[in-house]
mmCIF file of C-alpha atoms in Angstrom:
data_model
loop_
_atom_site.group_PDB
_atom_site.id
_atom_site.type_symbol
_atom_site.label_atom_id
_atom_site.label_comp_id
_atom_site.label_asym_id
_atom_site.label_seq_id
_atom_site.Cartn_x
_atom_site.Cartn_y
_atom_site.Cartn_z
ATOM 1 C CA MET A 1 43.566 34.478 -54.653
ATOM 2 C CA HIS A 2 46.644 36.358 -53.502
ATOM 3 C CA THR A 3 47.006 40.077 -53.005
ATOM 4 C CA VAL A 4 49.416 42.080 -55.170
ATOM 5 C CA ALA A 5 50.714 45.483 -54.158
ATOM 6 C CA GLU A 6 51.786 47.835 -56.942
ATOM 7 C CA ASP A 7 55.340 48.166 -55.630
ATOM 8 C CA GLU A 8 55.784 44.384 -55.740
ATOM 9 C CA ILE A 9 55.696 44.236 -59.534
ATOM 10 C CA HIS A 10 59.259 44.035 -60.823
ATOM 11 C CA ASP A 11 61.370 42.472 -63.562
ATOM 12 C CA GLU A 12 63.465 40.117 -61.422
ATOM 13 C CA TYR A 13 61.784 36.921 -62.593
ATOM 14 C CA PHE A 14 64.964 34.846 -62.514
ATOM 15 C CA PRO A 15 68.400 35.319 -60.945
ATOM 16 C CA LEU A 16 71.071 36.977 -63.032
ATOM 17 C CA VAL A 17 74.463 36.786 -61.325
ATOM 18 C CA PRO A 18 77.536 37.713 -63.421
ATOM 19 C CA SER A 19 80.532 35.435 -63.191
ATOM 20 C CA PRO A 20 83.589 36.957 -61.518
ATOM 21 C CA PRO A 21 86.585 37.913 -63.664
ATOM 22 C CA ASP A 22 89.081 35.141 -64.302
ATOM 23 C CA GLY A 23 90.962 34.365 -61.123
ATOM 24 C CA ALA A 24 88.626 36.415 -58.913
ATOM 25 C CA HIS A 25 86.779 34.927 -55.956
ATOM 26 C CA TRP A 26 83.005 34.517 -56.150
ATOM 27 C CA SER A 27 81.185 35.025 -52.881
ATOM 28 C CA ALA A 28 78.242 32.646 -53.248
ATOM 29 C CA PRO A 29 74.953 33.255 -51.433
ATOM 30 C CA ALA A 30 75.441 30.267 -49.125
ATOM 31 C CA ASP A 31 77.571 27.169 -48.590
ATOM 32 C CA LEU A 32 75.652 25.035 -51.093
ATOM 33 C CA GLU A 33 76.187 27.415 -53.986
ATOM 34 C CA GLN A 34 79.846 27.858 -53.054
ATOM 35 C CA TYR A 35 80.232 24.081 -53.180
ATOM 36 C CA LEU A 36 78.427 23.816 -56.508
ATOM 37 C CA TYR A 37 80.646 26.568 -57.928
ATOM 38 C CA LYS A 38 83.707 24.432 -57.196
ATOM 39 C CA LEU A 39 82.087 21.349 -58.735
ATOM 40 C CA ALA A 40 80.531 22.949 -61.813
ATOM 41 C CA ARG A 41 83.777 23.034 -63.768
ATOM 42 C CA ALA A 42 85.246 19.712 -62.740
ATOM 43 C CA ASP A 43 82.799 17.253 -61.212
ATOM 44 C CA SER A 44 79.320 17.066 -62.732
ATOM 45 C CA ALA A 45 78.654 13.774 -60.924
ATOM 46 C CA GLY A 46 79.423 15.384 -57.556
ATOM 47 C CA TYR A 47 77.258 18.359 -58.526
ATOM 48 C CA LEU A 48 74.358 16.021 -59.237
ATOM 49 C CA ARG A 49 74.854 14.237 -55.917
ATOM 50 C CA ALA A 50 74.618 17.574 -54.114
ATOM 51 C CA LEU A 51 71.320 18.269 -55.873
ATOM 52 C CA ALA A 52 70.056 14.841 -54.826
ATOM 53 C CA ILE A 53 70.768 15.744 -51.193
ATOM 54 C CA GLU A 54 69.312 19.264 -51.255
ATOM 55 C CA GLY A 55 66.602 19.319 -53.922
ATOM 56 C CA VAL A 56 65.838 22.173 -56.314
ATOM 57 C CA TYR A 57 63.199 24.805 -57.102
ATOM 58 C CA TYR A 58 61.505 25.203 -60.455
ATOM 59 C CA PRO A 59 59.515 28.219 -61.710
ATOM 60 C CA VAL A 60 55.792 28.072 -62.382
ATOM 61 C CA ALA A 61 53.438 30.795 -63.585
ATOM 62 C CA LEU A 62 51.008 31.403 -60.740
ATOM 63 C CA ASP A 63 47.957 31.561 -62.999
ATOM 64 C CA GLN A 64 48.845 28.098 -64.333
ATOM 65 C CA ILE A 65 48.974 26.652 -60.826
ATOM 66 C CA GLN A 66 45.608 28.135 -60.010
ATOM 67 C CA ALA A 67 44.129 26.689 -63.199
ATOM 68 C CA ALA A 68 45.780 23.271 -62.937
ATOM 69 C CA GLU A 69 44.303 20.166 -61.399
ATOM 70 C CA GLU A 70 45.613 19.186 -57.984
ATOM 71 C CA GLY A 71 48.862 17.242 -58.272
ATOM 72 C CA SER A 72 49.814 18.526 -61.719
ATOM 73 C CA TYR A 73 53.060 20.437 -62.216
ATOM 74 C CA PRO A 74 52.929 23.083 -64.957
ATOM 75 C CA ILE A 75 56.701 23.602 -65.182
ATOM 76 C CA LEU A 76 57.915 26.578 -67.206
ATOM 77 C CA THR A 77 60.232 25.644 -70.063
ATOM 78 C CA THR A 78 62.129 27.497 -72.760
ATOM 79 C CA GLU A 79 63.253 26.645 -76.281
ATOM 80 C CA THR A 80 66.839 26.873 -77.514
ATOM 81 C CA PRO A 81 67.554 28.244 -81.011
ATOM 82 C CA GLU A 82 68.091 24.619 -82.060
ATOM 83 C CA GLY A 83 64.571 23.744 -80.930
ATOM 84 C CA ARG A 84 65.430 21.842 -77.738
ATOM 85 C CA THR A 85 63.106 22.223 -74.760
ATOM 86 C CA VAL A 86 64.945 23.239 -71.585
ATOM 87 C CA ALA A 87 63.735 23.310 -67.980
ATOM 88 C CA HIS A 88 65.392 25.704 -65.510
ATOM 89 C CA VAL A 89 65.825 24.899 -61.817
ATOM 90 C CA TYR A 90 67.612 26.694 -59.001
ATOM 91 C CA THR A 91 69.066 26.007 -55.596
ATOM 92 C CA ALA A 92 67.673 27.840 -52.594
ATOM 93 C CA GLY A 93 70.382 30.475 -52.199
ATOM 94 C CA LEU A 94 69.933 31.784 -55.752
ATOM 95 C CA LEU A 95 66.166 32.202 -55.733
ATOM 96 C CA PRO A 96 65.217 35.802 -56.619
ATOM 97 C CA ARG A 97 62.945 38.248 -54.861
ATOM 98 C CA PRO A 98 59.392 36.811 -54.929
ATOM 99 C CA HIS A 99 57.402 37.940 -57.934
ATOM 100 C CA PRO A 100 53.631 38.431 -57.799
ATOM 101 C CA TYR A 101 52.955 36.315 -60.881
ATOM 102 C CA LEU A 102 55.736 33.730 -60.763
ATOM 103 C CA VAL A 103 56.380 31.241 -57.975
ATOM 104 C CA PHE A 104 58.914 28.519 -57.338
ATOM 105 C CA GLU A 105 58.051 24.977 -56.312
ATOM 106 C CA TYR A 106 60.388 22.642 -54.466
ATOM 107 C CA ALA A 107 61.209 19.175 -55.799
ATOM 108 C CA THR A 108 63.665 16.472 -54.899
ATOM 109 C CA LEU A 109 65.832 15.207 -57.723
ATOM 110 C CA GLY A 110 63.792 12.000 -57.713
ATOM 111 C CA ALA A 111 60.519 13.900 -58.024
ATOM 112 C CA LEU A 112 61.996 16.044 -60.794
ATOM 113 C CA ALA A 113 62.854 12.921 -62.778
ATOM 114 C CA GLN A 114 59.188 11.996 -62.763
ATOM 115 C CA ILE A 115 57.469 15.342 -63.242
ATOM 116 C CA LEU A 116 59.591 16.862 -66.024
ATOM 117 C CA PRO A 117 57.573 16.743 -69.240
ATOM 118 C CA ASP A 118 58.735 14.112 -71.723
ATOM 119 C CA ASP A 119 59.641 16.737 -74.305
ATOM 120 C CA VAL A 120 62.228 18.369 -72.021
ATOM 121 C CA ARG A 121 65.669 17.504 -73.371
ATOM 122 C CA MET A 122 67.929 19.533 -71.090
ATOM 123 C CA LEU A 123 67.971 20.596 -67.439
ATOM 124 C CA ALA A 124 69.695 23.914 -66.729
ATOM 125 C CA VAL A 125 70.627 24.246 -63.063
ATOM 126 C CA ASN A 126 71.238 27.777 -61.753
ATOM 127 C CA PRO A 127 71.419 29.263 -65.274
ATOM 128 C CA ALA A 128 72.921 32.741 -65.668
ATOM 129 C CA THR A 129 74.935 32.318 -62.458
ATOM 130 C CA PRO A 130 78.556 31.345 -61.788
ATOM 131 C CA CYS A 131 77.534 27.843 -60.657
ATOM 132 C CA GLU A 132 75.507 27.000 -63.761
ATOM 133 C CA GLN A 133 75.432 23.361 -64.892
ATOM 134 C CA HIS A 134 73.503 21.411 -67.532
ATOM 135 C CA PHE A 135 72.259 17.815 -67.649
ATOM 136 C CA HIS A 136 70.561 15.706 -70.274
ATOM 137 C CA THR A 137 67.100 14.441 -69.354
ATOM 138 C CA ASP A 138 66.737 11.214 -71.327
ATOM 139 C CA ASP A 139 65.321 8.108 -69.658
ATOM 140 C CA GLU A 140 68.726 6.772 -68.688
ATOM 141 C CA GLU A 141 69.688 10.039 -66.999
ATOM 142 C CA ARG A 142 66.378 10.203 -65.147
ATOM 143 C CA ASP A 143 66.993 6.700 -63.813
ATOM 144 C CA VAL A 144 70.305 7.966 -62.440
ATOM 145 C CA TRP A 145 68.466 10.797 -60.672
ATOM 146 C CA LEU A 146 66.032 8.349 -59.116
ATOM 147 C CA ASP A 147 68.857 6.115 -57.921
ATOM 148 C CA LEU A 148 70.692 9.088 -56.398
ATOM 149 C CA HIS A 149 67.517 10.246 -54.704
ATOM 150 C CA HIS A 150 66.952 6.873 -53.048
ATOM 151 C CA GLU A 151 70.599 6.712 -52.021
ATOM 152 C CA LEU A 152 71.117 10.223 -50.726
ATOM 153 C CA PHE A 153 67.936 12.118 -49.930
ATOM 154 C CA SER A 154 66.737 12.398 -46.345
ATOM 155 C CA SER A 155 64.439 15.226 -45.308
ATOM 156 C CA ASP A 156 65.724 14.887 -41.748
ATOM 157 C CA GLU A 157 69.238 15.737 -42.926
ATOM 158 C CA LEU A 158 67.989 19.088 -44.223
ATOM 159 C CA MET A 159 66.693 20.080 -40.798
ATOM 160 C CA ASN A 160 68.370 21.119 -37.539
ATOM 161 C CA ARG A 161 71.134 23.143 -39.159
ATOM 162 C CA LEU A 162 72.166 26.783 -39.219
ATOM 163 C CA VAL A 163 71.976 28.354 -42.688
ATOM 164 C CA THR A 164 73.208 31.921 -43.138
ATOM 165 C CA ARG A 165 73.101 33.855 -46.397
ATOM 166 C CA ARG A 166 76.312 35.692 -47.254
ATOM 167 C CA THR A 167 74.769 37.716 -50.088
ATOM 168 C CA GLY A 168 71.241 39.014 -50.499
ATOM 169 C CA ALA A 169 70.737 39.272 -46.727
ATOM 170 C CA LEU A 170 69.241 42.274 -44.986
ATOM 171 C CA PRO A 171 71.547 44.844 -43.353
ATOM 172 C CA THR A 172 71.661 45.294 -39.597
ATOM 173 C CA GLY A 173 68.532 46.966 -38.269
ATOM 174 C CA ALA A 174 65.022 46.243 -37.065
ATOM 175 C CA LEU A 175 64.183 44.019 -40.041
ATOM 176 C CA LEU A 176 67.225 41.808 -39.548
ATOM 177 C CA HIS A 177 66.488 41.680 -35.824
ATOM 178 C CA GLY A 178 62.910 40.635 -36.626
ATOM 179 C CA LEU A 179 64.222 37.875 -38.883
ATOM 180 C CA ALA A 180 66.589 36.746 -36.137
ATOM 181 C CA CYS A 181 63.629 36.351 -33.781
ATOM 182 C CA GLY A 182 62.657 33.340 -35.904
ATOM 183 C CA ALA A 183 66.103 31.731 -35.744
ATOM 184 C CA HIS A 184 64.973 28.762 -33.653
ATOM 185 C CA LEU A 185 62.445 27.741 -36.291
ATOM 186 C CA CYS A 186 64.859 28.505 -39.120
ATOM 187 C CA PHE A 187 67.361 26.147 -37.496
ATOM 188 C CA THR A 188 64.705 23.471 -36.983
ATOM 189 C CA ASN A 189 63.543 23.693 -40.601
ATOM 190 C CA GLY A 190 67.009 24.177 -42.116
ATOM 191 C CA ASP A 191 66.081 27.576 -43.591
ATOM 192 C CA ALA A 192 68.303 30.606 -44.037
ATOM 193 C CA TRP A 193 67.488 32.924 -41.143
ATOM 194 C CA ASN A 194 68.620 36.258 -42.624
ATOM 195 C CA THR A 195 66.728 36.620 -45.896
ATOM 196 C CA ALA A 196 63.312 38.155 -46.497
ATOM 197 C CA HIS A 197 63.234 36.833 -50.089
ATOM 198 C CA TRP A 198 61.153 33.938 -48.897
ATOM 199 C CA HIS A 199 60.269 30.792 -50.844
ATOM 200 C CA GLY A 200 60.521 28.226 -48.041
ATOM 201 C CA MET A 201 59.223 24.821 -49.126
ATOM 202 C CA GLY A 202 57.925 26.296 -52.396
ATOM 203 C CA TYR A 203 54.577 27.931 -53.069
ATOM 204 C CA GLN A 204 52.360 24.905 -52.555
ATOM 205 C CA GLY A 205 54.603 23.586 -49.786
ATOM 206 C CA GLU A 206 54.195 26.797 -47.790
ATOM 207 C CA ARG A 207 50.436 26.714 -48.272
ATOM 208 C CA GLU A 208 50.312 23.137 -47.058
ATOM 209 C CA ARG A 209 52.518 23.980 -44.080
ATOM 210 C CA VAL A 210 50.316 26.769 -42.730
ATOM 211 C CA ALA A 211 47.121 24.868 -43.522
ATOM 212 C CA GLU A 212 48.154 21.675 -41.756
ATOM 213 C CA SER A 213 49.953 23.168 -38.773
ATOM 214 C CA TRP A 214 48.072 26.445 -38.301
ATOM 215 C CA SER A 215 44.665 26.061 -39.985
ATOM 216 C CA VAL A 216 45.557 29.009 -42.207
ATOM 217 C CA HIS A 217 43.788 28.538 -45.534
ATOM 218 C CA GLY A 218 43.793 32.018 -46.998
ATOM 219 C CA ARG A 219 44.735 35.646 -46.620
ATOM 220 C CA GLU A 220 42.204 36.487 -43.915
ATOM 221 C CA ASP A 221 43.317 33.487 -41.863
ATOM 222 C CA TRP A 222 46.926 34.587 -42.190
ATOM 223 C CA LEU A 223 46.190 38.182 -41.197
ATOM 224 C CA ALA A 224 44.313 37.006 -38.108
ATOM 225 C CA MET A 225 46.958 34.490 -37.058
ATOM 226 C CA GLU A 226 49.853 36.900 -37.573
ATOM 227 C CA GLU A 227 48.086 39.517 -35.468
ATOM 228 C CA ARG A 228 47.366 37.042 -32.678
ATOM 229 C CA LEU A 229 50.997 35.943 -32.593
ATOM 230 C CA LEU A 230 52.301 39.504 -32.522
ATOM 231 C CA GLU A 231 49.843 40.340 -29.740
ATOM 232 C CA ARG A 232 51.028 37.208 -27.871
ATOM 233 C CA GLU A 233 47.504 35.799 -27.801
ATOM 234 C CA VAL A 234 48.158 32.306 -29.188
ATOM 235 C CA SER A 235 49.877 30.930 -26.079
ATOM 236 C CA PRO A 236 47.736 30.687 -22.914
ATOM 237 C CA TRP A 237 47.705 34.000 -21.061
ATOM 238 C CA TYR A 238 48.214 32.371 -17.711
ATOM 239 C CA TRP A 239 51.760 31.186 -18.471
ATOM 240 C CA ASP A 240 53.022 34.750 -18.270
ATOM 241 C CA PHE A 241 50.549 35.517 -15.496
ATOM 242 C CA VAL A 242 52.253 32.936 -13.273
ATOM 243 C CA LEU A 243 55.758 34.058 -14.264
ATOM 244 C CA GLY A 244 54.752 37.679 -13.694
ATOM 245 C CA ALA A 245 53.624 36.924 -10.149
ATOM 246 C CA ARG A 246 57.151 35.831 -9.270
ATOM 247 C CA THR A 247 58.666 38.881 -10.970
ATOM 248 C CA ALA A 248 56.394 41.144 -8.943
ATOM 249 C CA LEU A 249 57.313 39.369 -5.704
ATOM 250 C CA ILE A 250 61.023 39.675 -6.404
ATOM 251 C CA ALA A 251 60.622 43.386 -7.199
ATOM 252 C CA ALA A 252 58.670 43.958 -3.974
ATOM 253 C CA GLN A 253 60.949 41.934 -1.697
ATOM 254 C CA GLY A 254 64.289 42.476 -3.389
ATOM 255 C CA THR A 255 65.131 38.801 -2.902
ATOM 256 C CA ARG A 256 64.362 35.460 -4.470
ATOM 257 C CA VAL A 257 61.102 33.834 -3.436
ATOM 258 C CA ASP A 258 60.400 30.241 -2.533
ATOM 259 C CA ALA A 259 57.889 28.032 -4.313
ATOM 260 C CA GLU A 260 55.155 28.369 -1.694
ATOM 261 C CA GLN A 261 55.348 32.154 -1.673
ATOM 262 C CA TRP A 262 55.062 32.090 -5.437
ATOM 263 C CA ARG A 263 52.059 29.764 -5.393
ATOM 264 C CA ASP A 264 50.307 31.843 -2.757
ATOM 265 C CA CYS A 265 50.921 35.025 -4.744
ATOM 266 C CA VAL A 266 49.496 33.420 -7.889
ATOM 267 C CA GLU A 267 46.386 32.284 -6.049
ATOM 268 C CA ALA A 268 45.844 35.558 -4.201
ATOM 269 C CA THR A 269 46.254 37.613 -7.361
ATOM 270 C CA LEU A 270 43.924 35.341 -9.316
ATOM 271 C CA ARG A 271 41.233 35.485 -6.655
ATOM 272 C CA ASP A 272 41.551 39.259 -6.395
ATOM 273 C CA GLN A 273 41.149 39.620 -10.156
ATOM 274 C CA ALA A 274 38.104 37.357 -10.119
ATOM 275 C CA VAL A 275 36.453 39.524 -7.463
ATOM 276 C CA ARG A 276 37.232 42.738 -9.334
ATOM 277 C CA LYS A 277 36.111 41.417 -12.713
ATOM 278 C CA VAL A 278 32.911 39.584 -11.799
ATOM 279 C CA GLY A 279 32.134 41.105 -8.401
ATOM 280 C CA ALA A 280 32.120 37.722 -6.714
ATOM 281 C CA SER A 281 34.560 35.398 -5.067
ATOM 282 C CA GLY A 282 34.605 33.167 -8.089
ATOM 283 C CA GLU A 283 34.590 30.171 -5.784
ATOM 284 C CA ASP A 284 32.997 27.520 -7.961
ATOM 285 C CA ALA A 285 34.299 24.103 -8.901
ATOM 286 C CA GLU A 286 35.696 25.176 -12.268
ATOM 287 C CA PHE A 287 37.438 28.204 -10.797
ATOM 288 C CA GLU A 288 38.929 26.170 -7.949
ATOM 289 C CA GLU A 289 40.230 23.646 -10.443
ATOM 290 C CA PHE A 290 41.876 26.473 -12.386
ATOM 291 C CA VAL A 291 43.480 27.865 -9.211
ATOM 292 C CA ALA A 292 44.873 24.425 -8.424
ATOM 293 C CA HIS A 293 46.196 24.134 -11.980
ATOM 294 C CA LEU A 294 48.087 27.425 -11.741
ATOM 295 C CA ARG A 295 49.508 26.497 -8.352
ATOM 296 C CA SER A 296 50.786 23.238 -9.851
ATOM 297 C CA LEU A 297 52.197 25.141 -12.821
ATOM 298 C CA VAL A 298 54.650 26.804 -10.447
ATOM 299 C CA GLY A 299 56.264 23.434 -9.774
ATOM 300 C CA LYS A 300 56.459 22.619 -13.480
ATOM 301 C CA LEU A 301 58.127 25.954 -14.211
ATOM 302 C CA LEU A 302 60.663 25.434 -11.443
ATOM 303 C CA ARG A 303 61.528 21.982 -12.724
ATOM 304 C CA TYR A 304 62.007 23.249 -16.269
ATOM 305 C CA GLU A 305 64.192 26.103 -15.061
ATOM 306 C CA SER A 306 66.290 23.685 -13.032
ATOM 307 C CA ARG A 307 66.872 21.578 -16.148
ATOM 308 C CA PHE A 308 67.593 24.710 -18.197
ATOM 309 C CA ARG A 309 70.296 25.746 -15.730
ATOM 310 C CA ALA A 310 71.839 22.275 -15.836
ATOM 311 C CA ASP A 311 71.904 22.379 -19.657
ATOM 312 C CA GLY A 312 73.248 25.926 -19.927
ATOM 313 C CA LEU A 313 70.030 27.515 -21.196
ATOM 314 C CA LEU A 314 69.993 29.688 -18.077
ATOM 315 C CA PRO A 315 72.839 30.977 -15.915
ATOM 316 C CA PRO A 316 73.225 29.354 -12.465
ATOM 317 C CA ASP A 317 70.828 31.824 -10.819
ATOM 318 C CA GLY A 318 68.746 32.585 -13.900
ATOM 319 C CA VAL A 319 64.957 32.435 -14.258
ATOM 320 C CA VAL A 320 62.553 32.934 -17.146
ATOM 321 C CA ARG A 321 60.534 36.119 -16.881
ATOM 322 C CA SER A 322 58.275 35.615 -19.901
ATOM 323 C CA VAL A 323 57.413 33.063 -22.573
ATOM 324 C CA ALA A 324 56.500 35.836 -25.026
ATOM 325 C CA ALA A 325 59.344 34.661 -27.282
ATOM 326 C CA TRP A 326 57.352 31.523 -28.135
ATOM 327 C CA ASP A 327 54.730 33.618 -29.932
ATOM 328 C CA ILE A 328 57.186 36.258 -31.167
ATOM 329 C CA GLY A 329 59.495 33.688 -32.738
ATOM 330 C CA ARG A 330 56.590 32.018 -34.488
ATOM 331 C CA ALA A 331 55.270 35.407 -35.621
ATOM 332 C CA SER A 332 58.632 36.045 -37.286
ATOM 333 C CA LYS A 333 58.315 32.819 -39.261
ATOM 334 C CA MET A 334 54.573 33.206 -39.890
ATOM 335 C CA ALA A 335 55.341 36.512 -41.610
ATOM 336 C CA ARG A 336 57.633 34.661 -44.017
ATOM 337 C CA TRP A 337 55.358 31.653 -44.405
ATOM 338 C CA GLY A 338 52.514 34.006 -45.323
ATOM 339 C CA ARG A 339 54.715 35.634 -47.940
ATOM 340 C CA GLY A 340 55.749 32.280 -49.396
ATOM 341 C CA ALA A 341 52.099 31.250 -49.627
ATOM 342 C CA ARG A 342 51.278 34.657 -51.202
ATOM 343 C CA TYR A 343 48.799 35.423 -48.441
ATOM 344 C CA ALA A 344 50.923 38.407 -47.368
ATOM 345 C CA THR A 345 52.246 41.288 -49.391
ATOM 346 C CA GLU A 346 55.899 42.124 -49.081
ATOM 347 C CA ALA A 347 55.055 45.277 -47.116
ATOM 348 C CA GLU A 348 52.887 43.302 -44.690
ATOM 349 C CA MET A 349 55.647 40.765 -44.129
ATOM 350 C CA LEU A 350 58.234 43.460 -43.466
ATOM 351 C CA ALA A 351 55.907 45.348 -41.111
ATOM 352 C CA ALA A 352 55.248 42.154 -39.162
ATOM 353 C CA LEU A 353 58.986 41.507 -38.832
ATOM 354 C CA ILE A 354 59.569 44.998 -37.459
ATOM 355 C CA ARG A 355 56.732 44.524 -34.966
ATOM 356 C CA ALA A 356 58.221 41.202 -33.872
ATOM 357 C CA SER A 357 61.531 42.959 -33.260
ATOM 358 C CA ASP A 358 59.880 45.747 -31.269
ATOM 359 C CA VAL A 359 57.913 43.351 -29.078
ATOM 360 C CA ALA A 360 60.956 41.169 -28.420
ATOM 361 C CA ARG A 361 63.032 44.176 -27.344
ATOM 362 C CA SER A 362 60.231 45.423 -25.083
ATOM 363 C CA VAL A 363 60.210 42.124 -23.157
ATOM 364 C CA TYR A 364 63.797 40.838 -23.199
ATOM 365 C CA GLY A 365 67.289 42.227 -22.837
ATOM 366 C CA SER A 366 69.342 39.622 -24.698
ATOM 367 C CA TRP A 367 69.152 36.761 -27.163
ATOM 368 C CA GLU A 368 69.853 34.336 -24.315
ATOM 369 C CA GLU A 369 66.823 35.602 -22.390
ATOM 370 C CA PHE A 370 64.726 35.461 -25.538
ATOM 371 C CA SER A 371 65.841 31.898 -26.226
ATOM 372 C CA ALA A 372 65.058 30.656 -22.707
ATOM 373 C CA GLY A 373 61.551 32.121 -23.040
ATOM 374 C CA TYR A 374 61.078 30.506 -26.433
ATOM 375 C CA VAL A 375 62.258 27.101 -25.215
ATOM 376 C CA LEU A 376 60.037 27.229 -22.146
ATOM 377 C CA GLY A 377 57.006 28.147 -24.244
ATOM 378 C CA ARG A 378 57.690 25.278 -26.625
ATOM 379 C CA CYS A 379 58.083 22.862 -23.730
ATOM 380 C CA LEU A 380 54.875 24.010 -22.042
ATOM 381 C CA HIS A 381 53.084 23.609 -25.364
ATOM 382 C CA PHE A 382 54.426 20.195 -26.367
ATOM 383 C CA ASP A 383 56.792 18.487 -23.947
ATOM 384 C CA GLU A 384 54.778 17.692 -20.772
ATOM 385 C CA GLU A 385 57.996 17.371 -18.716
ATOM 386 C CA GLU A 386 59.191 14.411 -20.717
ATOM 387 C CA PHE A 387 62.362 16.258 -21.777
ATOM 388 C CA GLY A 388 62.076 14.360 -25.034
ATOM 389 C CA PRO A 389 62.578 15.538 -28.635
ATOM 390 C CA TRP A 390 60.398 18.613 -28.174
ATOM 391 C CA TYR A 391 63.012 19.777 -25.682
ATOM 392 C CA THR A 392 66.245 18.229 -26.940
ATOM 393 C CA THR A 393 65.880 19.489 -30.517
ATOM 394 C CA VAL A 394 65.302 23.083 -29.441
ATOM 395 C CA LEU A 395 68.166 22.740 -26.953
ATOM 396 C CA ASP A 396 70.356 21.779 -29.932
ATOM 397 C CA ALA A 397 69.147 24.905 -31.730
ATOM 398 C CA HIS A 398 69.934 27.071 -28.697
ATOM 399 C CA GLN A 399 73.438 25.655 -28.377
ATOM 400 C CA ALA A 400 74.188 26.078 -32.086
ATOM 401 C CA LEU A 401 72.837 29.628 -32.114
ATOM 402 C CA ALA A 402 74.866 30.468 -29.018
ATOM 403 C CA THR A 403 78.175 29.298 -30.481
ATOM 404 C CA ALA A 404 78.205 29.499 -34.304
ATOM 405 C CA PRO A 405 80.177 32.516 -35.599
ATOM 406 C CA ASP A 406 77.507 33.366 -38.195
ATOM 407 C CA SER A 407 74.594 32.938 -35.785
ATOM 408 C CA PRO A 408 72.259 35.928 -35.400
ATOM 409 C CA TRP A 409 73.067 35.909 -31.708
ATOM 410 C CA ARG A 410 76.713 36.586 -32.529
ATOM 411 C CA THR A 411 76.097 39.058 -35.370
ATOM 412 C CA VAL A 412 72.848 40.951 -34.603
ATOM 413 C CA PRO A 413 72.809 43.205 -31.512
ATOM 414 C CA PHE A 414 69.738 42.520 -29.415
ATOM 415 C CA GLY A 415 69.289 46.067 -28.168
ATOM 416 C CA ALA A 416 68.192 48.936 -30.380
#
């Protein structure tokens, strides 16, 4: 079951966006809706093709999902005065503030052709908005949807892109900064980075995401995981321990340090801590293996930093001081994923975003620093010095975020 806070109950079940006066410009929530607005009046075939590429969201009463058998799709429908059954679907930018008793599920146009009940005679896309469009749902039309799906849909094409909401976004402040901390993952997943009205992959899609990738299966799991991420306890502690040893050396000496000095400092500090914590030298086989591992980690960090400088992730003399951003960035997205799965209340999500912002600002001084820490953490977690897709895809995200005019790095000040 999900938790409902009293202040989350509201009447915004569906979007209601008035059309602009004749001749006036409509500022759509995002590029997709702006494109559909142009097509709605003149090119229904092009409109349908856009839906085949992007997919849609359909409303479902939450109690019906919880009562339904796995794999069933209890789609909400309405009746026209003439007695025709109509299904309503929406594109991502027009989804309303999450409601405690109504959720939205994601479907491709091909899936929609198969799961719409047989008695549905009309599909209303983005109803009560300026880019509203209607389609018949007879068998011939559904075959067209399936053909367009097979021709045009690619989940990969929906990823690795910067999506920025022009309306319905949060104003500048700690919450927006906290959202921006998750920009790498938003780029990777093709999600809008600047909205807290989170639906993600749809209700069941978000639950599957956190279950499969994070072993989060309920509210208590989400609360524990979000806290661990915000406390920077998911990544191994010794990554920052090794980086911190170099920072301390530089502060003490006032100059850069060589690799051997760094290794020796790591080892000496580790041995000193072992003596102070357990009252012994700690010189056993397992401990010695760990010391050797941390000494070797110095070389791995230096090699990554060298590649980062070559690729523009770091300035020519730059280093990474902390990989905290790897957990902070994921905490920013976990807050939203938990909301989409209804494991988190709205207040809990917003509080987590503010904490993510505070932690990021306590560790880093710029988005570029934050990004280098995030990329290094991701590489240490997944890449194993292969400089393969785990590195190149996040490098693409860094470069897009560093240059796009509507990127959070260009629009959200990092400092308070």
